[in-house]
Amino acid sequence: MSIKFYNTLTRSKDEFKPLDGKEVRMYTCGPTVYYFAHIGNLRAYLFMDSLRRTLKYNGYSLKHVMNITDVGHLTSDADEGEDKMMKAARRENKDPFQIADFYMNAFFKDIDKLNIDRPEIIARATEHIDVMEDYVKKIIDNGYTYHTDDTVYFDTSKLDKYPELSDRKVDEQKAGARVEFDSAKRNISDFALWIKAPESHIMKWDSFFGKSYPGWHLECSAMGYKYLGEQFDIHTGGVDHIPIHHENEIAQAKGFCGKIPAKFWMHVNFLKVDGGKMSKSLGNLYTLEDLEEKGYEPLVYKMFNYTSTYRIPINFTFEAMDAAKVALGRLREGLLAHKEGQEKVSEDVIKDYEEKFLDAINDDLNMPQAMSVVWDVVKNPIKSKDLYNLIIKFDEVLGLDLANYEKKEEELPEEIQKLVEERNKAREEKKWAESDKLRDMLIEKGYNVKDSKEGTIVEKK
Ligand code: AMP
Ligand code: ZN
């Protein structure tokens, strides 16, 4: 069975095979830890989770590195107002290292709540400064740089080709005028590799360049090389990494050893909220904890993500979350119905489901398609332990922790259940006044009532 992934480098869906047989070596650009991850960030790691699980499901072992950016944008008062890390440090009366520790731990809590399979190697930038220094020295020796008094720059005009991943022309950057042209740079696309730290800069290290710190693209190149070698299989990140961060990683690797580091470059698209950009000022930037406070368990957010493929934007709304909540409930209930099932299902039927599921995930991680196979199994009128086992097997990819779900004993009291049933009946018969009256009664008795296309959710306030 062949696996196909969309490769940003070739701009096509290509057949995937690991460079060295059975082990897949890959690198994921991880979080910058200055604040809690928002649900957009978490979409990126849910994509990473689907990719890891799909590769494992196909029998591959993984050597996967994810970095934690805990250095690079971290300056002191000089950048006041812009640097969220310092703002957080001041607010919480901690230094940037403590802030990084705190938000890294918060990040891993979110990852665990979403049952995201963790990369084998987590590499913190601050623990690899020496690796970055060795890496940059070789780029310098190879003649790809120039420097001013305070910055070592990468000279992109030395490359055979730049950019590799994006179609953008370098000149367009100028026309766009959004990128400020640093007059010390020889070419608009040149970028800083190593920077001398001003007195006020808190995170700095003794190096060949005095008290200084690395440019932020460098960490991924250097740590990728340290753990995965000059060339590996897959590099992942968000679509926002394509035009600059990943271009510059490729430039650095070419300066270092003349090679593009990864064969496949995979990028996850953005999460929008209510059709637009998510931002703090609009009050629509949510963390996983915000969702929990609103009554959504984290796995509902994972379920919601399976309504879209990773390459297209997904639109977050609370209506869609309600639908995902109902769907996850139905999936669990349906699974339990099969668990006790005594009937037998033929091997051919099982095989057919398995093939369809594998086709879906191996077609560039088509999770909506995979979910439709799961629903076919769940809704099969034959109740069978074989189907239960099959869904548990599929859950190796879905990561919805289905095997550990046991029907919670928090059933609604009989009186409430009766009101819900009466209301459902009224709704079916389009007796809206009666249904509204019953809803008010439920609210008065301390219950939240939410209607969606998929059904009604009633739960204690
Ligand atoms: P950061 O911590 O800012 O470096 O971002 C971590 C990851 O989140 C990166 O892979 C980004 O591409 C990704 N990301 C940021 N905003 C969004 C969004 N709204 N939707 C999806 N991914 C996002
Ligand atoms: Zn990176």
Coordinates of C-alpha atoms and ligand atoms in Angstrom, one line a residue:
M1 CA 0.0 0.0 0.0
S2 CA 1.6 3.2 -1.0
I3 CA 1.5 6.4 1.0
K4 CA 1.2 9.8 -0.7
F5 CA 1.9 13.1 0.9
Y6 CA 1.7 16.6 -0.5
N7 CA 5.2 17.9 -0.8
T8 CA 5.5 21.7 -0.8
L9 CA 9.0 21.4 -2.3
T10 CA 7.8 19.6 -5.5
R11 CA 4.3 21.1 -5.3
S12 CA 2.8 17.7 -5.9
K13 CA 1.4 14.7 -4.0
D14 CA 4.4 12.3 -4.1
E15 CA 4.8 8.7 -3.0
F16 CA 6.5 8.5 0.4
K17 CA 9.2 6.0 1.2
P18 CA 11.8 6.5 4.0
L19 CA 15.3 7.1 2.9
D20 CA 16.6 4.2 4.8
G21 CA 14.1 1.4 4.8
K22 CA 11.9 1.2 7.9
E23 CA 12.8 4.3 10.1
V24 CA 11.3 7.6 9.3
R25 CA 13.4 10.6 10.3
M26 CA 11.5 13.8 10.7
Y27 CA 11.6 17.3 12.1
T28 CA 8.8 19.5 13.3
C29 CA 9.1 23.2 14.1
G30 CA 7.9 23.4 17.6
P31 CA 6.4 26.2 19.8
T32 CA 7.9 29.5 20.9
V33 CA 7.2 29.3 24.7
Y34 CA 6.3 32.8 25.8
Y35 CA 2.6 32.3 26.3
F36 CA -0.1 29.6 26.3
A37 CA -0.6 27.9 23.0
H38 CA -3.8 28.9 21.3
I39 CA -6.1 26.5 19.5
G40 CA -4.6 27.6 16.1
N41 CA -1.1 26.5 17.3
L42 CA -2.6 23.3 18.6
R43 CA -4.0 22.5 15.2
A44 CA -0.4 22.3 14.0
Y45 CA 0.4 19.7 16.6
L46 CA -2.7 17.7 15.8
F47 CA -1.5 17.5 12.3
M48 CA 1.8 16.3 13.6
D49 CA 0.0 13.7 15.6
S50 CA -1.9 12.4 12.6
L51 CA 1.3 12.2 10.6
R52 CA 3.1 10.3 13.4
R53 CA 0.3 7.9 14.0
T54 CA -0.2 7.2 10.3
L55 CA 3.4 6.4 9.8
K56 CA 3.4 4.1 12.8
Y57 CA 0.2 2.4 11.6
N58 CA 2.0 1.6 8.4
G59 CA 4.7 -0.2 10.4
Y60 CA 7.4 2.5 10.4
S61 CA 9.4 3.4 13.4
L62 CA 10.1 7.0 13.9
K63 CA 13.0 9.2 14.9
H64 CA 11.3 12.6 15.2
V65 CA 12.7 15.8 16.6
M66 CA 10.7 18.8 17.7
N67 CA 12.4 22.0 18.9
I68 CA 11.3 24.3 21.7
T69 CA 12.1 27.9 20.8
D70 CA 13.1 29.4 24.1
V71 CA 15.6 31.8 22.7
G72 CA 15.8 34.1 19.7
H73 CA 13.1 36.7 20.2
L74 CA 13.9 37.2 23.8
T75 CA 15.3 40.6 24.4
S76 CA 15.1 42.9 27.4
D77 CA 13.5 46.4 27.9
A78 CA 14.9 47.6 24.6
D79 CA 12.0 45.8 22.9
E80 CA 9.4 46.7 25.4
G81 CA 5.9 46.6 24.1
E82 CA 6.7 44.0 21.4
D83 CA 8.4 41.2 23.2
K84 CA 5.7 39.1 24.8
M85 CA 8.2 37.1 26.6
M86 CA 9.5 40.1 28.5
K87 CA 6.0 41.3 29.1
A88 CA 5.2 38.0 30.6
A89 CA 8.4 38.1 32.6
R90 CA 7.5 41.4 34.1
R91 CA 3.9 40.5 34.7
E92 CA 4.8 37.3 36.5
N93 CA 8.0 38.7 38.1
K94 CA 10.1 36.0 36.6
D95 CA 13.1 35.9 34.2
P96 CA 12.7 34.8 30.6
F97 CA 14.2 31.3 31.4
Q98 CA 11.5 30.7 34.0
I99 CA 8.8 32.0 31.6
A100 CA 10.1 29.5 29.0
D101 CA 10.0 26.7 31.5
F102 CA 6.5 27.6 32.6
Y103 CA 5.0 27.8 29.2
M104 CA 6.8 24.8 27.9
N105 CA 5.2 22.7 30.7
A106 CA 1.8 24.3 29.9
F107 CA 2.3 23.3 26.3
F108 CA 3.0 19.7 27.2
K109 CA 0.0 19.6 29.4
D110 CA -2.1 20.6 26.4
I111 CA -0.4 18.1 24.2
D112 CA -1.2 15.3 26.7
K113 CA -4.8 16.4 27.0
L114 CA -5.2 16.1 23.3
N115 CA -3.6 12.7 23.4
I116 CA -0.9 13.9 20.9
D117 CA 1.8 11.4 20.3
R118 CA 5.1 13.1 21.4
P119 CA 8.2 13.2 19.2
E120 CA 11.0 10.9 20.3
I121 CA 13.4 13.9 20.8
I122 CA 12.4 17.3 22.2
A123 CA 15.2 19.7 21.7
R124 CA 15.4 23.0 23.6
A125 CA 17.2 25.7 21.7
T126 CA 19.0 27.0 24.9
E127 CA 20.5 23.6 25.4
H128 CA 22.0 23.6 21.9
I129 CA 23.8 26.9 21.6
D130 CA 27.2 25.1 21.1
V131 CA 25.7 23.0 18.3
M132 CA 24.4 26.1 16.6
E133 CA 27.8 27.8 17.0
D134 CA 29.6 24.8 15.3
Y135 CA 27.0 24.9 12.6
V136 CA 27.3 28.6 11.8
K137 CA 31.1 28.4 11.9
K138 CA 31.0 25.9 9.0
I139 CA 28.6 28.2 7.0
I140 CA 31.1 31.0 7.6
D141 CA 34.1 28.8 6.5
N142 CA 32.2 27.7 3.4
G143 CA 32.0 31.4 2.4
Y144 CA 28.2 32.0 2.6
T145 CA 28.3 34.9 5.0
Y146 CA 29.4 38.5 5.6
H147 CA 29.3 40.5 8.8
T148 CA 28.9 43.9 10.2
D149 CA 30.1 44.9 13.7
D150 CA 27.1 43.4 15.3
T151 CA 25.6 40.8 13.0
V152 CA 26.7 37.8 10.9
Y153 CA 24.4 37.6 7.8
F154 CA 23.7 34.8 5.4
D155 CA 24.4 36.0 1.8
T156 CA 21.5 34.5 -0.2
S157 CA 23.1 35.7 -3.5
K158 CA 25.6 32.8 -3.1
L159 CA 22.9 30.2 -3.5
D160 CA 22.1 28.4 -6.7
K161 CA 18.5 29.0 -6.1
Y162 CA 16.4 31.0 -3.6
P163 CA 13.6 30.6 -2.7
E164 CA 13.1 26.9 -3.1
L165 CA 9.7 26.3 -1.5
S166 CA 7.7 29.4 -2.3
D167 CA 6.8 30.8 -5.6
R168 CA 7.3 34.4 -4.4
K169 CA 10.0 36.3 -6.2
V170 CA 12.5 38.0 -3.9
D171 CA 11.9 41.4 -5.6
E172 CA 8.2 41.2 -4.6
Q173 CA 9.3 41.5 -1.0
K174 CA 10.6 44.9 -1.8
A175 CA 7.4 45.9 -3.5
G176 CA 5.4 44.6 -0.6
A177 CA 7.4 47.0 1.6
R178 CA 6.3 45.2 4.7
V179 CA 9.7 43.8 5.3
E180 CA 11.9 46.6 6.5
F181 CA 15.1 46.7 4.6
D182 CA 18.1 46.7 7.0
S183 CA 20.6 48.9 5.3
A184 CA 23.5 46.6 6.4
K185 CA 22.1 43.8 4.3
R186 CA 23.5 43.3 0.8
N187 CA 20.4 41.5 -0.5
I188 CA 16.8 41.9 0.7
S189 CA 16.4 38.2 1.5
D190 CA 19.7 38.0 3.5
F191 CA 19.1 37.2 7.2
A192 CA 20.9 37.2 10.5
L193 CA 22.7 34.1 11.6
W194 CA 24.4 35.4 14.7
I195 CA 23.9 38.6 16.6
K196 CA 26.0 40.5 19.1
A197 CA 23.9 41.1 22.2
P198 CA 23.3 44.7 23.3
E199 CA 24.0 45.3 27.0
S200 CA 20.3 45.0 27.9
H201 CA 19.8 41.7 26.2
I202 CA 19.2 39.1 28.8
M203 CA 19.7 35.8 26.9
K204 CA 23.3 35.8 25.6
W205 CA 26.2 33.5 25.4
D206 CA 30.0 33.8 25.0
S207 CA 30.9 32.8 21.5
F208 CA 33.2 33.5 18.5
F209 CA 31.3 36.8 18.2
G210 CA 31.6 37.9 21.8
K211 CA 28.5 38.0 24.0
S212 CA 25.9 37.1 21.5
Y213 CA 22.9 35.0 20.5
P214 CA 21.8 33.0 17.4
G215 CA 19.3 34.1 14.8
W216 CA 16.1 32.0 15.2
H217 CA 16.3 30.1 11.9
L218 CA 19.5 28.5 13.0
E219 CA 18.2 26.3 15.8
C220 CA 16.1 24.1 13.5
S221 CA 19.0 23.6 11.0
A222 CA 21.5 22.8 13.7
M223 CA 19.4 20.6 15.8
G224 CA 18.0 18.8 12.8
Y225 CA 21.5 18.0 11.6
K226 CA 22.6 16.9 15.1
Y227 CA 19.9 14.3 15.5
L228 CA 18.9 13.4 12.0
G229 CA 22.0 14.0 9.8
E230 CA 22.4 16.0 6.6
Q231 CA 19.3 14.6 5.0
F232 CA 16.2 13.2 6.5
D233 CA 12.7 12.3 5.3
I234 CA 10.1 14.9 6.4
H235 CA 10.1 18.4 7.7
T236 CA 6.9 19.9 9.0
G237 CA 5.5 23.2 10.1
G238 CA 2.8 25.7 9.5
V239 CA 2.1 27.4 6.2
D240 CA 3.4 30.6 7.7
H241 CA 6.9 29.0 7.9
I242 CA 7.1 28.5 4.2
P243 CA 8.2 31.9 2.9
I244 CA 10.9 32.8 5.4
H245 CA 11.7 30.3 8.2
H246 CA 11.8 27.2 6.0
E247 CA 13.4 29.0 3.1
N248 CA 16.1 30.1 5.4
E249 CA 16.6 26.7 6.9
I250 CA 17.2 25.4 3.4
A251 CA 19.6 28.2 2.7
Q252 CA 21.6 27.4 5.9
A253 CA 21.7 23.7 5.1
K254 CA 23.0 24.4 1.6
G255 CA 25.6 26.7 3.1
F256 CA 26.5 24.0 5.6
C257 CA 26.7 20.9 3.4
G258 CA 25.2 21.8 0.0
K259 CA 22.0 19.8 0.5
I260 CA 18.3 20.5 1.0
P261 CA 17.8 18.8 4.4
A262 CA 14.5 17.1 4.0
K263 CA 12.9 15.2 1.1
F264 CA 9.3 16.1 2.0
W265 CA 8.2 19.5 3.3
M266 CA 4.7 19.3 4.8
H267 CA 2.7 22.3 6.0
V268 CA -0.5 22.6 8.0
N269 CA -2.9 25.4 7.1
F270 CA -4.5 27.9 9.5
L271 CA -7.4 27.8 11.9
K272 CA -9.8 30.6 11.4
V273 CA -12.4 31.7 14.0
D274 CA -15.8 32.7 12.7
G275 CA -14.4 32.9 9.2
G276 CA -11.7 35.4 10.1
K277 CA -8.4 35.8 11.8
M278 CA -8.0 34.9 15.5
S279 CA -6.7 37.7 17.6
K280 CA -6.6 38.8 21.2
S281 CA -8.0 42.2 20.3
L282 CA -11.1 40.6 18.7
G283 CA -11.6 38.6 21.8
N284 CA -11.6 35.4 19.8
L285 CA -8.3 33.9 20.7
Y286 CA -8.9 30.7 22.7
T287 CA -6.7 28.3 24.6
L288 CA -7.6 24.7 25.3
E289 CA -8.4 25.8 28.8
D290 CA -10.9 28.4 27.5
L291 CA -12.6 25.6 25.7
E292 CA -12.6 23.4 28.8
E293 CA -14.2 26.2 30.8
K294 CA -16.9 26.4 28.2
G295 CA -17.7 22.8 28.7
Y296 CA -15.7 21.1 25.9
E297 CA -13.3 18.3 26.8
P298 CA -10.1 18.6 24.8
L299 CA -10.8 15.5 22.7
V300 CA -13.8 17.3 21.3
Y301 CA -11.4 19.8 19.7
K302 CA -9.5 16.9 18.2
M303 CA -12.7 15.5 16.8
F304 CA -13.5 18.9 15.4
N305 CA -10.2 19.0 13.6
Y306 CA -11.1 15.7 11.8
T307 CA -13.8 17.6 9.9
S308 CA -11.1 19.0 7.6
T309 CA -7.9 17.9 5.9
Y310 CA -4.8 19.6 7.2
R311 CA -4.0 21.5 3.9
I312 CA -7.0 23.7 3.9
P313 CA -8.0 26.3 6.4
I314 CA -10.5 25.2 9.0
N315 CA -13.2 27.5 10.5
F316 CA -13.7 27.3 14.2
T317 CA -17.2 28.1 15.5
F318 CA -18.9 27.0 18.7
E319 CA -21.7 25.5 16.6
A320 CA -19.1 23.2 15.0
M321 CA -17.7 22.4 18.4
D322 CA -21.2 21.4 19.6
A323 CA -21.5 19.2 16.6
A324 CA -18.1 17.6 17.4
K325 CA -19.2 17.1 21.0
V326 CA -22.3 15.3 19.9
A327 CA -20.4 13.3 17.4
L328 CA -17.8 12.1 19.9
G329 CA -20.6 11.1 22.3
R330 CA -22.2 9.1 19.5
L331 CA -18.9 7.5 18.6
R332 CA -18.3 6.3 22.1
E333 CA -21.9 5.1 22.6
G334 CA -21.7 3.3 19.2
L335 CA -18.4 1.7 20.2
L336 CA -19.9 0.4 23.5
A337 CA -22.8 -1.1 21.7
H338 CA -20.3 -3.1 19.6
K339 CA -18.3 -4.1 22.6
E340 CA -21.0 -6.3 24.1
G341 CA -22.1 -7.5 20.6
Q342 CA -22.3 -11.3 20.2
E343 CA -22.7 -11.4 16.4
K344 CA -19.9 -12.3 14.0
V345 CA -18.8 -10.2 11.0
S346 CA -17.1 -11.9 8.0
E347 CA -13.4 -11.4 7.5
D348 CA -14.1 -9.9 4.1
V349 CA -16.2 -7.1 5.6
I350 CA -13.5 -6.3 8.1
K351 CA -10.8 -6.3 5.4
D352 CA -12.9 -4.0 3.3
Y353 CA -13.2 -1.5 6.1
E354 CA -9.5 -1.8 6.8
E355 CA -8.5 -1.1 3.2
K356 CA -10.8 1.9 3.0
F357 CA -9.4 3.4 6.2
L358 CA -5.8 2.8 5.1
D359 CA -6.6 4.4 1.7
A360 CA -7.9 7.5 3.4
I361 CA -5.0 8.1 5.8
N362 CA -2.4 7.2 3.2
D363 CA -3.9 9.7 0.8
D364 CA -2.2 12.7 2.4
L365 CA -3.8 12.1 5.8
N366 CA -7.4 12.5 4.7
M367 CA -9.0 12.4 8.1
P368 CA -12.6 13.3 7.1
Q369 CA -12.5 10.4 4.7
A370 CA -11.1 8.1 7.5
M371 CA -13.8 9.3 9.8
S372 CA -16.5 8.4 7.3
V373 CA -15.2 4.8 7.3
V374 CA -15.2 4.9 11.1
W375 CA -18.9 6.0 11.1
D376 CA -19.8 3.1 8.6
V377 CA -18.3 0.7 11.2
V378 CA -20.0 2.3 14.1
K379 CA -23.4 2.4 12.4
N380 CA -23.2 -1.2 11.2
P381 CA -26.4 -2.8 12.5
I382 CA -24.6 -6.0 13.3
K383 CA -23.3 -5.5 16.8
S384 CA -20.0 -7.3 17.0
K385 CA -16.9 -7.4 19.2
D386 CA -15.0 -7.7 15.9
L387 CA -16.2 -4.2 14.9
Y388 CA -15.3 -3.0 18.4
N389 CA -11.8 -4.3 17.9
L390 CA -11.6 -2.7 14.5
I391 CA -12.5 0.7 15.8
I392 CA -10.0 0.4 18.6
K393 CA -7.4 -0.4 15.9
F394 CA -8.4 2.7 13.9
D395 CA -8.0 4.7 17.1
E396 CA -4.2 4.0 16.9
V397 CA -4.5 6.8 14.2
L398 CA -7.4 8.8 15.6
G399 CA -5.9 9.0 19.1
L400 CA -9.3 9.6 20.7
D401 CA -8.4 7.3 23.6
L402 CA -11.5 5.2 22.8
A403 CA -10.3 2.1 24.6
N404 CA -10.2 4.0 27.9
Y405 CA -13.7 5.4 27.6
E406 CA -16.2 3.8 29.8
K407 CA -19.7 5.1 29.9
K408 CA -19.7 7.8 32.6
E409 CA -22.2 7.2 35.4
E410 CA -23.4 10.7 35.3
E411 CA -26.7 9.9 33.7
L412 CA -29.4 12.6 33.9
P413 CA -31.9 12.1 36.8
E414 CA -35.1 10.5 35.7
E415 CA -37.2 13.7 36.1
I416 CA -34.8 15.6 33.8
Q417 CA -34.5 12.8 31.3
K418 CA -38.3 12.8 31.0
L419 CA -38.4 16.5 30.3
V420 CA -35.7 16.1 27.7
E421 CA -37.6 13.3 26.0
E422 CA -40.8 15.4 26.0
R423 CA -38.9 18.3 24.5
N424 CA -37.4 16.2 21.8
K425 CA -40.9 15.0 20.9
A426 CA -42.2 18.6 20.8
R427 CA -39.3 19.6 18.6
E428 CA -39.9 16.7 16.2
E429 CA -43.6 17.8 16.0
K430 CA -42.5 21.4 15.5
K431 CA -44.3 22.5 18.6
W432 CA -41.9 25.3 19.3
A433 CA -43.8 27.1 22.1
E434 CA -43.9 23.9 24.0
S435 CA -40.3 23.1 23.4
D436 CA -39.3 26.5 24.6
K437 CA -41.3 26.1 27.7
L438 CA -39.6 22.8 28.4
R439 CA -36.2 24.3 27.8
D440 CA -36.9 27.0 30.3
M441 CA -38.0 24.4 32.9
L442 CA -34.7 22.6 32.3
I443 CA -32.7 25.8 32.7
E444 CA -34.6 26.6 35.9
K445 CA -33.7 23.2 37.3
G446 CA -30.0 24.0 36.7
Y447 CA -29.3 22.5 33.3
N448 CA -27.7 23.9 30.1
V449 CA -29.6 23.1 26.9
K450 CA -27.9 23.4 23.6
D451 CA -29.5 22.5 20.2
S452 CA -27.5 21.8 17.1
K453 CA -28.2 20.1 13.8
E454 CA -26.8 16.9 15.2
G455 CA -29.0 16.8 18.3
T456 CA -29.4 18.4 21.7
I457 CA -27.0 18.5 24.6
V458 CA -28.3 18.7 28.1
E459 CA -25.9 18.9 31.0
K460 CA -25.7 20.3 34.5
K461 CA -24.6 23.9 34.7
Ligands
AMP1 P1 4.6 29.6 17.3 O1 4.6 29.1 18.7 O2 4.2 31.0 17.2 O3 6.0 29.5 16.8 O4 3.7 28.7 16.5 C1 3.6 27.4 16.6 C2 2.9 26.7 15.4 O5 1.5 27.2 15.3 C3 3.5 27.1 14.1 O6 3.6 25.9 13.4 C4 2.5 28.0 13.4 O7 2.5 27.8 12.0 C5 1.2 27.5 14.0 N1 0.1 28.4 14.0 C6 0.1 29.7 14.4 N2 -1.1 30.3 14.3 C7 -1.9 29.3 13.7 C8 -3.3 29.2 13.3 N3 -4.2 30.3 13.4 N4 -3.7 28.1 12.8 C9 -2.9 27.0 12.6 N5 -1.6 27.0 13.0 C10 -1.1 28.2 13.5
ZN2 ZN 11.9 25.7 12.6

